[in-house]
CSV table of C-alpha atoms in Angstrom, one decimal:
chain,number,residue,atom,x,y,z
K,1,MET,CA,17.0,9.1,-180.5
K,2,LEU,CA,14.3,10.8,-178.5
K,3,THR,CA,12.5,9.1,-175.6
K,4,ASP,CA,8.7,8.5,-175.5
K,5,GLU,CA,8.5,11.3,-172.9
K,6,GLN,CA,10.2,13.8,-175.3
K,7,ASN,CA,8.1,12.8,-178.3
K,8,GLU,CA,4.9,13.3,-176.2
K,9,VAL,CA,6.0,16.8,-175.3
K,10,ILE,CA,6.8,17.6,-179.0
K,11,GLU,CA,3.4,16.4,-180.2
K,12,CYS,CA,1.7,18.5,-177.6
K,13,SER,CA,3.6,21.6,-178.7
K,14,LYS,CA,2.0,21.2,-182.2
K,15,LYS,CA,-1.5,21.7,-180.8
K,16,LEU,CA,-0.7,24.5,-178.5
K,17,LYS,CA,-3.0,27.5,-179.0
K,18,GLN,CA,-2.6,31.2,-178.4
K,19,ASN,CA,-1.9,32.0,-174.7
K,20,GLU,CA,-1.9,28.3,-173.8
K,21,LEU,CA,0.9,27.2,-171.6
K,22,LEU,CA,3.0,24.0,-171.7
K,23,LYS,CA,5.1,23.1,-168.7
K,24,ILE,CA,8.0,20.7,-169.0
K,25,ASN,CA,9.5,19.4,-165.7
K,26,ALA,CA,12.9,18.3,-166.9
K,27,PHE,CA,15.0,16.4,-164.3
K,28,ALA,CA,18.8,16.6,-164.3
K,29,GLY,CA,20.4,15.4,-167.5
K,30,THR,CA,17.1,14.5,-169.2
K,31,GLY,CA,17.7,16.4,-172.4
K,32,LYS,CA,15.6,19.5,-171.9
K,33,THR,CA,17.6,21.6,-174.4
K,34,THR,CA,17.3,18.9,-177.0
K,35,THR,CA,13.6,18.8,-176.3
K,36,LEU,CA,13.2,22.6,-176.8
K,37,ILE,CA,15.2,22.4,-180.0
K,38,GLU,CA,13.0,19.6,-181.4
K,39,ILE,CA,9.9,21.6,-180.4
K,40,THR,CA,11.1,24.5,-182.5
K,41,LYS,CA,12.0,22.2,-185.4
K,42,ALA,CA,8.6,20.5,-185.3
K,43,ASN,CA,7.0,24.0,-185.5
K,44,ILE,CA,9.3,25.5,-188.1
K,45,ASP,CA,6.5,27.8,-189.3
K,46,LYS,CA,6.4,29.6,-186.0
K,47,LYS,CA,8.7,32.3,-184.6
K,48,TYR,CA,10.0,31.8,-181.1
K,49,LEU,CA,11.7,33.9,-178.4
K,50,TYR,CA,13.9,31.9,-176.1
K,51,LEU,CA,14.6,33.5,-172.7
K,52,ALA,CA,16.9,32.6,-169.8
K,53,PHE,CA,18.4,34.6,-166.9
K,54,ASN,CA,21.9,33.1,-167.2
K,55,SER,CA,24.2,34.5,-169.9
K,56,SER,CA,26.2,31.3,-170.2
K,57,ILE,CA,23.1,29.3,-170.9
K,58,VAL,CA,22.0,31.8,-173.5
K,59,LYS,CA,25.5,31.7,-175.1
K,60,GLU,CA,25.2,27.9,-175.6
K,61,ALA,CA,21.6,28.1,-176.7
K,62,LYS,CA,22.5,30.6,-179.5
K,63,LYS,CA,24.8,27.9,-181.0
K,64,LYS,CA,22.0,25.2,-181.0
K,65,PHE,CA,18.7,26.8,-182.0
K,66,GLY,CA,17.6,27.3,-185.7
K,67,VAL,CA,16.6,30.4,-187.6
K,68,ASN,CA,13.1,30.5,-186.2
K,69,VAL,CA,14.3,31.2,-182.7
K,70,ASP,CA,15.7,34.4,-181.2
K,71,VAL,CA,17.8,33.9,-178.1
K,72,TYR,CA,18.1,36.5,-175.3
K,73,THR,CA,18.8,36.9,-171.6
K,74,LEU,CA,16.1,38.8,-169.8
K,75,HIS,CA,18.5,41.7,-169.2
K,76,SER,CA,19.7,41.9,-172.9
K,77,LEU,CA,16.0,42.0,-174.0
K,78,ALA,CA,15.2,44.7,-171.5
K,79,TYR,CA,18.3,46.7,-172.5
K,80,LYS,CA,17.3,46.5,-176.1
K,81,ALA,CA,14.0,48.2,-175.2
K,82,LEU,CA,15.9,51.3,-173.7
K,83,GLU,CA,15.7,54.1,-176.3
K,84,ASP,CA,18.5,56.3,-174.8
K,85,LYS,CA,21.0,53.5,-174.0
K,86,PRO,CA,22.2,55.2,-170.8
K,87,LYS,CA,25.3,54.4,-168.8
K,88,ILE,CA,25.0,51.2,-166.8
K,89,ARG,CA,26.5,50.8,-163.4
K,90,THR,CA,28.4,47.5,-163.3
K,91,ASN,CA,27.6,46.7,-159.6
K,92,ASP,CA,24.8,47.6,-157.3
K,93,TYR,CA,25.0,50.9,-155.4
K,94,ASP,CA,26.7,50.3,-152.0
K,95,MET,CA,26.1,52.1,-148.7
K,96,LEU,CA,28.8,54.8,-149.1
K,97,SER,CA,27.8,55.7,-152.7
K,98,ILE,CA,24.1,56.0,-151.6
K,99,GLN,CA,25.2,58.2,-148.6
K,100,GLN,CA,27.0,60.5,-151.1
K,101,ILE,CA,24.1,60.6,-153.7
K,102,LEU,CA,21.4,61.3,-151.1
K,103,GLU,CA,23.7,63.6,-149.1
K,104,LEU,CA,23.1,61.8,-145.9
K,105,SER,CA,25.1,62.5,-142.7
K,106,ASP,CA,27.3,59.8,-141.1
K,107,ALA,CA,24.6,59.4,-138.4
K,108,ASN,CA,22.3,58.1,-141.2
K,109,LEU,CA,24.8,55.7,-142.7
K,110,SER,CA,23.2,52.8,-141.0
K,111,ILE,CA,19.9,53.2,-143.0
K,112,CYS,CA,21.8,53.1,-146.3
K,113,SER,CA,22.1,49.3,-146.1
K,114,ASP,CA,18.3,49.1,-145.8
K,115,ILE,CA,17.8,51.5,-148.7
K,116,VAL,CA,20.0,49.2,-150.9
K,117,LYS,CA,18.0,46.1,-149.8
K,118,VAL,CA,14.6,47.8,-150.3
K,119,LEU,CA,15.4,49.0,-153.8
K,120,LYS,CA,16.9,45.7,-154.8
K,121,ARG,CA,13.8,43.8,-153.5
K,122,PHE,CA,11.5,46.2,-155.3
K,123,CYS,CA,13.4,45.8,-158.6
K,124,GLN,CA,13.2,42.0,-158.3
K,125,SER,CA,9.5,42.0,-157.3
K,126,ASP,CA,6.3,42.2,-159.3
K,127,ALA,CA,5.1,45.2,-157.2
K,128,ASN,CA,4.3,48.6,-158.7
K,129,GLN,CA,5.2,50.8,-155.8
K,130,ILE,CA,8.3,50.8,-153.5
K,131,ILE,CA,6.1,51.3,-150.5
K,132,GLU,CA,4.8,47.8,-151.0
K,133,MET,CA,8.1,46.5,-149.8
K,134,ARG,CA,7.1,47.4,-146.2
K,135,GLN,CA,5.7,43.9,-145.9
K,136,TYR,CA,9.3,42.5,-146.1
K,137,PHE,CA,11.0,45.3,-144.1
K,138,ASP,CA,8.4,46.0,-141.4
K,139,LYS,CA,11.1,47.2,-138.9
K,140,ALA,CA,12.6,49.7,-141.4
K,141,HIS,CA,11.9,53.4,-140.8
K,142,LEU,CA,9.5,55.1,-143.3
K,143,SER,CA,12.3,57.3,-144.5
K,144,VAL,CA,14.1,54.2,-146.0
K,145,PHE,CA,11.3,53.7,-148.5
K,146,GLU,CA,11.2,57.4,-149.3
K,147,TYR,CA,15.0,57.5,-149.9
K,148,ALA,CA,14.7,54.3,-152.1
K,149,LYS,CA,12.1,56.1,-154.1
K,150,VAL,CA,14.4,59.2,-154.5
K,151,LEU,CA,17.1,56.8,-155.7
K,152,TRP,CA,14.7,55.2,-158.2
K,153,GLU,CA,13.7,58.6,-159.5
K,154,LYS,CA,17.3,59.7,-160.0
K,155,MET,CA,18.0,56.6,-162.1
K,156,ASP,CA,14.7,57.2,-164.0
K,157,LYS,CA,15.8,60.8,-164.8
K,158,ARG,CA,19.3,59.6,-165.7
K,159,GLU,CA,20.8,61.8,-163.0
K,160,ILE,CA,22.9,58.8,-161.9
K,161,GLU,CA,23.9,55.5,-163.5
K,162,ILE,CA,21.2,52.9,-163.8
K,163,THR,CA,21.6,49.4,-162.5
K,164,HIS,CA,20.8,46.1,-164.3
K,165,ASP,CA,18.0,45.4,-161.8
K,166,PHE,CA,16.6,48.9,-162.5
K,167,TYR,CA,16.2,48.6,-166.3
K,168,LEU,CA,14.8,45.0,-166.0
K,169,LYS,CA,12.2,46.3,-163.6
K,170,GLN,CA,11.4,49.2,-165.8
K,171,PHE,CA,11.0,46.9,-168.7
K,172,SER,CA,8.4,44.8,-166.8
K,173,MET,CA,6.3,48.0,-166.4
K,174,ASN,CA,6.7,49.0,-170.1
K,175,HIS,CA,3.4,47.8,-171.5
K,176,LYS,CA,4.1,49.2,-175.0
K,177,ALA,CA,7.4,47.3,-175.3
K,178,LEU,CA,5.7,44.0,-174.0
K,179,GLU,CA,2.9,44.4,-176.6
K,180,LEU,CA,5.4,44.9,-179.4
K,181,LEU,CA,7.3,41.9,-178.3
K,182,SER,CA,4.1,39.8,-178.2
K,183,ASP,CA,3.3,40.9,-181.8
K,184,ALA,CA,6.7,39.9,-183.0
K,185,TYR,CA,6.6,36.2,-181.9
K,186,ASP,CA,4.2,33.2,-182.0
K,187,GLY,CA,5.7,31.5,-179.0
K,188,PHE,CA,7.9,32.1,-175.9
K,189,LEU,CA,10.3,29.7,-174.2
K,190,LEU,CA,11.4,30.3,-170.6
K,191,ASP,CA,14.4,28.1,-169.6
K,192,GLU,CA,15.6,27.4,-166.0
K,193,ALA,CA,12.2,28.6,-164.8
K,194,GLN,CA,12.7,27.3,-161.3
K,195,ASP,CA,15.2,30.1,-160.7
K,196,SER,CA,12.9,32.9,-161.9
K,197,ASN,CA,12.4,35.9,-159.7
K,198,PRO,CA,9.0,37.7,-159.5
K,199,VAL,CA,9.9,40.3,-162.1
K,200,THR,CA,10.8,37.6,-164.6
K,201,ILE,CA,7.5,35.9,-164.0
K,202,LYS,CA,5.7,39.2,-164.4
K,203,ILE,CA,7.3,39.7,-167.8
K,204,PHE,CA,6.6,36.2,-169.0
K,205,ASN,CA,3.0,36.4,-167.9
K,206,ALA,CA,2.5,39.7,-169.7
K,207,LEU,CA,3.6,38.2,-173.1
K,208,LYS,CA,0.8,37.1,-175.4
K,209,GLY,CA,1.3,33.9,-177.4
K,210,GLN,CA,2.1,30.2,-177.0
K,211,LYS,CA,4.2,29.7,-173.9
K,212,ILE,CA,6.5,26.9,-173.0
K,213,LEU,CA,8.0,26.8,-169.5
K,214,VAL,CA,10.9,24.4,-168.8
K,215,GLY,CA,12.9,23.7,-165.6
K,216,ASP,CA,13.4,21.4,-162.7
K,217,LYS,CA,11.8,22.5,-159.5
K,218,TYR,CA,14.3,20.4,-157.5
K,219,GLN,CA,17.2,22.5,-159.0
K,220,GLN,CA,16.0,25.8,-157.4
K,221,ILE,CA,19.0,26.9,-155.5
K,222,TYR,CA,18.9,30.7,-155.6
K,223,GLN,CA,16.2,31.5,-153.1
K,224,PHE,CA,18.7,33.8,-151.3
K,225,ARG,CA,18.6,36.0,-154.5
K,226,GLY,CA,14.9,36.3,-154.3
K,227,SER,CA,14.1,33.6,-156.9
K,228,LEU,CA,10.7,31.9,-156.9
K,229,ASN,CA,9.9,28.5,-158.3
K,230,ALA,CA,7.9,29.3,-161.4
K,231,MET,CA,7.5,25.6,-162.0
K,232,GLU,CA,5.2,25.5,-159.0
K,233,MET,CA,3.7,29.0,-159.2
K,234,ILE,CA,2.6,29.1,-162.8
K,235,LYS,CA,-0.4,26.9,-163.7
K,236,ALA,CA,-0.3,25.2,-167.2
K,237,LYS,CA,-2.9,23.6,-169.4
K,238,TYR,CA,-0.4,20.9,-170.3
K,239,GLU,CA,2.3,19.5,-168.0
K,240,PHE,CA,4.9,16.8,-168.7
K,241,PHE,CA,7.8,15.2,-166.9
K,242,LEU,CA,11.2,14.2,-168.4
K,243,THR,CA,12.7,11.6,-166.1
K,244,HIS,CA,15.0,9.6,-168.3
K,245,THR,CA,18.5,10.9,-167.6
K,246,PHE,CA,21.2,10.5,-170.3
K,247,ARG,CA,23.9,11.7,-168.0
K,248,CYS,CA,23.8,9.7,-164.8
K,249,SER,CA,24.5,6.1,-164.2
K,250,ALA,CA,22.1,3.9,-162.2
K,251,SER,CA,24.2,4.2,-159.0
K,252,VAL,CA,24.2,8.0,-159.3
K,253,VAL,CA,20.4,8.0,-160.0
K,254,ASP,CA,19.9,5.9,-156.9
K,255,GLU,CA,21.6,8.5,-154.7
K,256,ALA,CA,19.6,11.4,-156.3
K,257,ASN,CA,16.3,9.5,-155.9
K,258,LYS,CA,17.0,9.0,-152.2
K,259,VAL,CA,17.1,12.8,-151.8
K,260,LEU,CA,14.0,13.3,-154.0
K,261,LYS,CA,12.0,10.7,-152.0
K,262,LYS,CA,13.0,11.3,-148.4
K,263,TYR,CA,13.4,15.0,-148.3
K,264,LEU,CA,11.6,16.5,-151.2
K,265,GLY,CA,8.4,14.4,-151.4
K,266,ALA,CA,8.8,13.7,-155.1
K,267,LYS,CA,6.2,11.6,-156.9
K,268,ASN,CA,8.3,11.2,-160.0
K,269,PHE,CA,11.9,9.9,-160.0
K,270,LEU,CA,14.9,9.8,-162.2
K,271,CYS,CA,15.6,6.8,-164.4
K,272,SER,CA,19.0,6.2,-166.0
K,273,LYS,CA,19.3,5.8,-169.8
K,274,ARG,CA,23.0,5.3,-169.5
K,275,LYS,CA,24.1,1.8,-170.5
K,276,ALA,CA,25.6,-0.3,-167.7
K,277,GLU,CA,29.1,-0.8,-169.1
K,278,ALA,CA,32.8,-0.5,-168.1
K,279,PHE,CA,33.8,3.2,-167.7
K,280,GLU,CA,37.0,5.2,-167.4
K,281,ILE,CA,37.3,8.1,-165.1
K,282,ASN,CA,39.0,11.0,-166.9
K,283,ASN,CA,38.1,13.8,-164.5
K,284,VAL,CA,37.0,14.2,-160.8
K,285,ALA,CA,35.1,17.1,-159.4
K,286,PHE,CA,35.3,18.0,-155.7
K,287,ILE,CA,32.2,19.9,-154.9
K,288,ALA,CA,32.0,22.1,-151.8
K,289,ARG,CA,28.9,23.7,-150.1
K,290,THR,CA,30.9,26.8,-149.2
K,291,ASN,CA,33.7,29.0,-150.5
K,292,ALA,CA,35.5,28.3,-147.2
K,293,THR,CA,35.8,24.6,-147.9
K,294,LEU,CA,36.8,25.5,-151.5
K,295,ILE,CA,39.7,27.4,-150.0
K,296,GLU,CA,40.7,24.3,-148.1
K,297,LEU,CA,40.5,22.2,-151.3
K,298,ILE,CA,42.7,24.7,-153.1
K,299,ASP,CA,45.3,24.4,-150.3
K,300,ASN,CA,45.2,20.6,-150.6
K,301,PHE,CA,45.6,20.5,-154.4
K,302,LYS,CA,47.8,23.5,-155.0
K,303,ASP,CA,50.9,21.3,-155.7
K,304,GLU,CA,49.3,19.3,-158.5
K,305,GLU,CA,51.7,19.1,-161.5
K,306,ASP,CA,48.9,19.6,-164.0
K,307,GLY,CA,47.3,22.4,-162.1
K,308,ILE,CA,43.7,22.6,-161.0
K,309,ASN,CA,40.5,23.5,-162.7
K,310,ILE,CA,38.7,26.0,-160.5
K,311,THR,CA,35.2,26.9,-162.0
K,312,ARG,CA,34.7,30.0,-159.8
K,313,ASP,CA,36.5,33.3,-160.0
K,314,VAL,CA,39.4,33.2,-157.5
K,315,ASN,CA,38.7,36.8,-156.2
K,316,GLU,CA,35.1,35.7,-155.5
K,317,ILE,CA,36.3,32.6,-153.6
K,318,PHE,CA,38.6,34.5,-151.3
K,319,LYS,CA,36.9,37.9,-150.9
K,320,THR,CA,34.8,37.0,-147.8
K,321,ALA,CA,37.6,35.3,-145.9
K,322,ILE,CA,40.1,38.2,-146.7
K,323,ASN,CA,37.7,40.9,-145.6
K,324,LEU,CA,36.9,39.0,-142.4
K,325,PHE,CA,40.7,38.8,-141.8
K,326,TYR,CA,40.8,42.6,-142.1
K,327,PHE,CA,38.0,43.0,-139.7
K,328,ILE,CA,39.3,40.7,-136.9
K,329,ASN,CA,42.7,42.3,-137.2
K,330,GLU,CA,41.3,45.8,-136.9
K,331,GLU,CA,42.2,46.9,-140.4
K,332,SER,CA,38.7,48.1,-141.4
K,333,ASP,CA,40.2,50.8,-143.6
K,334,LYS,CA,41.1,47.9,-146.1
K,335,LEU,CA,37.6,46.5,-146.3
K,336,SER,CA,36.1,46.5,-149.8
K,337,LYS,CA,32.9,48.4,-150.5
K,338,GLU,CA,30.8,45.2,-150.3
K,339,PHE,CA,32.0,44.6,-146.7
K,340,GLN,CA,31.8,48.1,-145.3
K,341,TYR,CA,28.8,46.9,-143.2
K,342,LEU,CA,31.3,45.0,-141.0
K,343,LYS,CA,32.3,48.3,-139.4
K,344,LYS,CA,29.0,48.4,-137.6
K,345,PHE,CA,30.1,45.5,-135.4
K,346,SER,CA,32.1,46.6,-132.4
K,347,ASP,CA,34.1,43.4,-132.1
K,348,GLU,CA,34.3,39.7,-133.2
K,349,ASP,CA,31.8,38.5,-130.6
K,350,GLU,CA,29.1,40.9,-131.8
K,351,LEU,CA,29.7,39.6,-135.4
K,352,LYS,CA,29.5,36.0,-134.2
K,353,ASP,CA,26.1,36.7,-132.5
K,354,TYR,CA,24.9,38.2,-135.8
K,355,ILE,CA,26.1,35.1,-137.7
K,356,GLU,CA,24.3,32.8,-135.3
K,357,ASP,CA,21.1,34.8,-135.2
K,358,TYR,CA,20.7,34.6,-139.0
K,359,ASP,CA,22.4,31.3,-139.6
K,360,LEU,CA,24.9,32.8,-142.1
K,361,ILE,CA,26.8,29.7,-143.2
K,362,GLU,CA,29.2,31.5,-145.6
K,363,LEU,CA,30.2,34.1,-143.0
K,364,LYS,CA,30.5,31.5,-140.3
K,365,THR,CA,32.8,29.2,-142.3
K,366,ASN,CA,34.9,32.0,-143.7
K,367,LEU,CA,35.5,33.5,-140.3
K,368,LYS,CA,37.0,30.1,-139.3
K,369,ILE,CA,39.2,30.2,-142.4
K,370,ALA,CA,40.3,33.8,-141.8
K,371,LYS,CA,41.4,32.9,-138.2
K,372,ARG,CA,43.1,29.6,-139.3
K,373,TYR,CA,45.0,30.8,-142.4
K,374,LYS,CA,45.7,34.4,-141.4
K,375,THR,CA,48.1,36.1,-143.8
K,376,TYR,CA,48.6,32.8,-145.6
K,377,LEU,CA,45.3,33.6,-147.3
K,378,PHE,CA,47.0,36.1,-149.6
K,379,THR,CA,49.8,33.7,-150.5
K,380,LEU,CA,47.2,30.9,-151.2
K,381,LYS,CA,45.1,33.3,-153.4
K,382,LYS,CA,48.2,34.0,-155.6
K,383,GLU,CA,49.0,30.3,-155.8
K,384,ALA,CA,45.5,29.5,-156.8
K,385,THR,CA,45.6,32.1,-159.6
K,386,SER,CA,48.8,30.7,-161.0
K,387,LYS,CA,47.7,27.1,-160.8
K,388,ILE,CA,44.5,27.5,-162.7
K,389,SER,CA,44.4,25.0,-165.7
K,390,PRO,CA,41.0,24.5,-167.4
K,391,LEU,CA,42.4,21.2,-168.9
K,392,SER,CA,43.2,19.7,-165.5
K,393,ASN,CA,41.4,16.5,-164.6
K,394,ILE,CA,41.0,17.8,-161.1
K,395,VAL,CA,38.0,20.2,-160.7
K,396,LEU,CA,37.3,22.3,-157.6
K,397,THR,CA,33.9,24.0,-157.4
K,398,THR,CA,30.9,24.8,-155.2
K,399,ALA,CA,27.4,23.3,-155.6
K,400,HIS,CA,26.1,26.6,-156.8
K,401,ALA,CA,28.8,27.0,-159.4
K,402,SER,CA,28.5,23.4,-160.6
K,403,LYS,CA,24.9,23.8,-161.8
K,404,GLY,CA,24.7,22.9,-165.5
K,405,LEU,CA,28.0,21.1,-165.6
K,406,GLU,CA,29.0,17.4,-165.5
K,407,TRP,CA,32.0,15.2,-164.7
K,408,ASP,CA,32.9,11.5,-164.7
K,409,SER,CA,33.2,11.3,-161.0
K,410,VAL,CA,32.0,13.6,-158.2
K,411,VAL,CA,33.2,13.8,-154.6
K,412,LEU,CA,30.9,15.8,-152.2
K,413,MET,CA,32.7,17.5,-149.4
K,414,LYS,CA,31.5,17.2,-145.8
K,415,ASP,CA,30.3,20.8,-145.5
K,416,PHE,CA,26.9,19.9,-147.0
K,417,LYS,CA,24.3,20.2,-144.3
K,418,ASP,CA,22.9,17.0,-142.6
K,419,LEU,CA,19.4,17.0,-144.0
K,420,ASP,CA,18.1,15.1,-141.0
K,421,THR,CA,18.9,18.0,-138.7
K,422,VAL,CA,18.5,21.1,-140.9
K,423,ASP,CA,15.7,23.6,-140.0
K,424,GLU,CA,12.4,22.9,-141.8
K,425,ASP,CA,12.4,26.3,-143.4
K,426,LYS,CA,15.7,25.6,-145.1
K,427,LEU,CA,15.2,21.9,-145.9
K,428,VAL,CA,14.0,22.3,-149.5
K,429,GLU,CA,16.9,24.6,-150.5
K,430,GLU,CA,19.5,22.4,-148.9
K,431,ALA,CA,18.0,19.2,-150.3
K,432,ASN,CA,17.8,20.8,-153.8
K,433,LEU,CA,21.5,21.8,-153.5
K,434,LEU,CA,22.5,18.3,-152.6
K,435,TYR,CA,20.4,16.9,-155.5
K,436,VAL,CA,22.1,19.3,-157.9
K,437,ALA,CA,25.6,18.3,-156.7
K,438,ILE,CA,24.9,14.6,-156.9
K,439,THR,CA,23.5,14.8,-160.5
K,440,ARG,CA,26.7,16.5,-161.8
K,441,ALA,CA,28.2,12.9,-161.8
K,442,LYS,CA,28.1,10.7,-164.9
K,443,TYR,CA,29.5,7.5,-163.5
K,444,GLU,CA,30.0,7.7,-159.7
K,445,VAL,CA,29.4,9.9,-156.7
K,446,SER,CA,31.0,9.7,-153.3
K,447,PHE,CA,30.4,11.5,-150.0
K,448,LEU,CA,33.4,12.7,-147.9
K,449,SER,CA,33.0,12.2,-144.1
K,450,ASP,CA,35.0,13.1,-141.0
K,451,GLU,CA,36.5,9.6,-141.2
K,452,ASP,CA,38.0,10.3,-144.6
K,453,GLU,CA,40.3,13.1,-143.3
């Protein structure tokens, strides 16, 4: 049964005109997917294109929407528009591969990192020229932007493999493809809009037709990837809030609302639609802020008879700590491509200064893990891989990896930042992250402290 809030949104969708925009602020667990499905059912005579950035969200959406809805990730849509179907590079270009492609000397290796960053920033932006990135990299030498342009041109000419970011950016500037897309559909649905980057917003704005934007601005947790909050940036003729959560109990909602009120200045709050009744806890998720704490959790639960359900890739969890171990033990020849930049630090103290200057929480916590666990890291990684059991009732995850998931009970680890002391420029992202973690719980949420050790 739909709520009054959902019915109001669906009725509004019926009167939406060409190029008018409907914005749905859907709080955690409030049935946003159900609402979108019902919108497309109520407008069965219209053809919709559903877009999301995350492939797992799109995979689930394909199972649920009807015949009048086509479902794509932004990247799959952009790739479809490529006429030549060129070879795609799985990962971004790293410093060493760029040095080789551009035939730069070892003396110029240091600028390769800036070239990577500039090109990535450009591909994720709504800018038309690479030189416009100077506003974000004002200390970078002019040659960095020139080399980034050369790299772009080499991908454009298919002289080297193209990246996923490249063809999405190219699609955003393909006016003909966007016009054809606009002609093919009556309406466009953009899901998880709070995590859109500028190039995604540019594509969505360029489409002509009825537009429906859905997301939760308090679940924006990917600012470090260059995402912008489209829920705040894009103005809509019609705007609605979905606040009745079907997932969370009243006690969980109380904790979430504390964060919304005290740290995020919210004017609308969650309301639980879950009936107050006896419940049984069938699974417990331990949610960490960092991979370093996740490693500690794996160490604590590695002997569980039924195994452990780890929602992140084990290689991803351990890679930073292991590469830092190589660095502090002067085994830099073993560093993976992603961590070649560590070679520019003369010693551990210089690395620590860098970590403190930029408040790099992942590096800081993983450095402690590398020094504490030493070679045992490799043993623990093997044990973690062998102990993975998706059916286990003990779940180990991070706040970022938990997004979109839910469990009966949630325990938040103590590595979440104290919101009363966090820097103002990072408060919103840290508060959003805590809100996301809290609202993964259906029945109960608890907070681990130093006293619980």
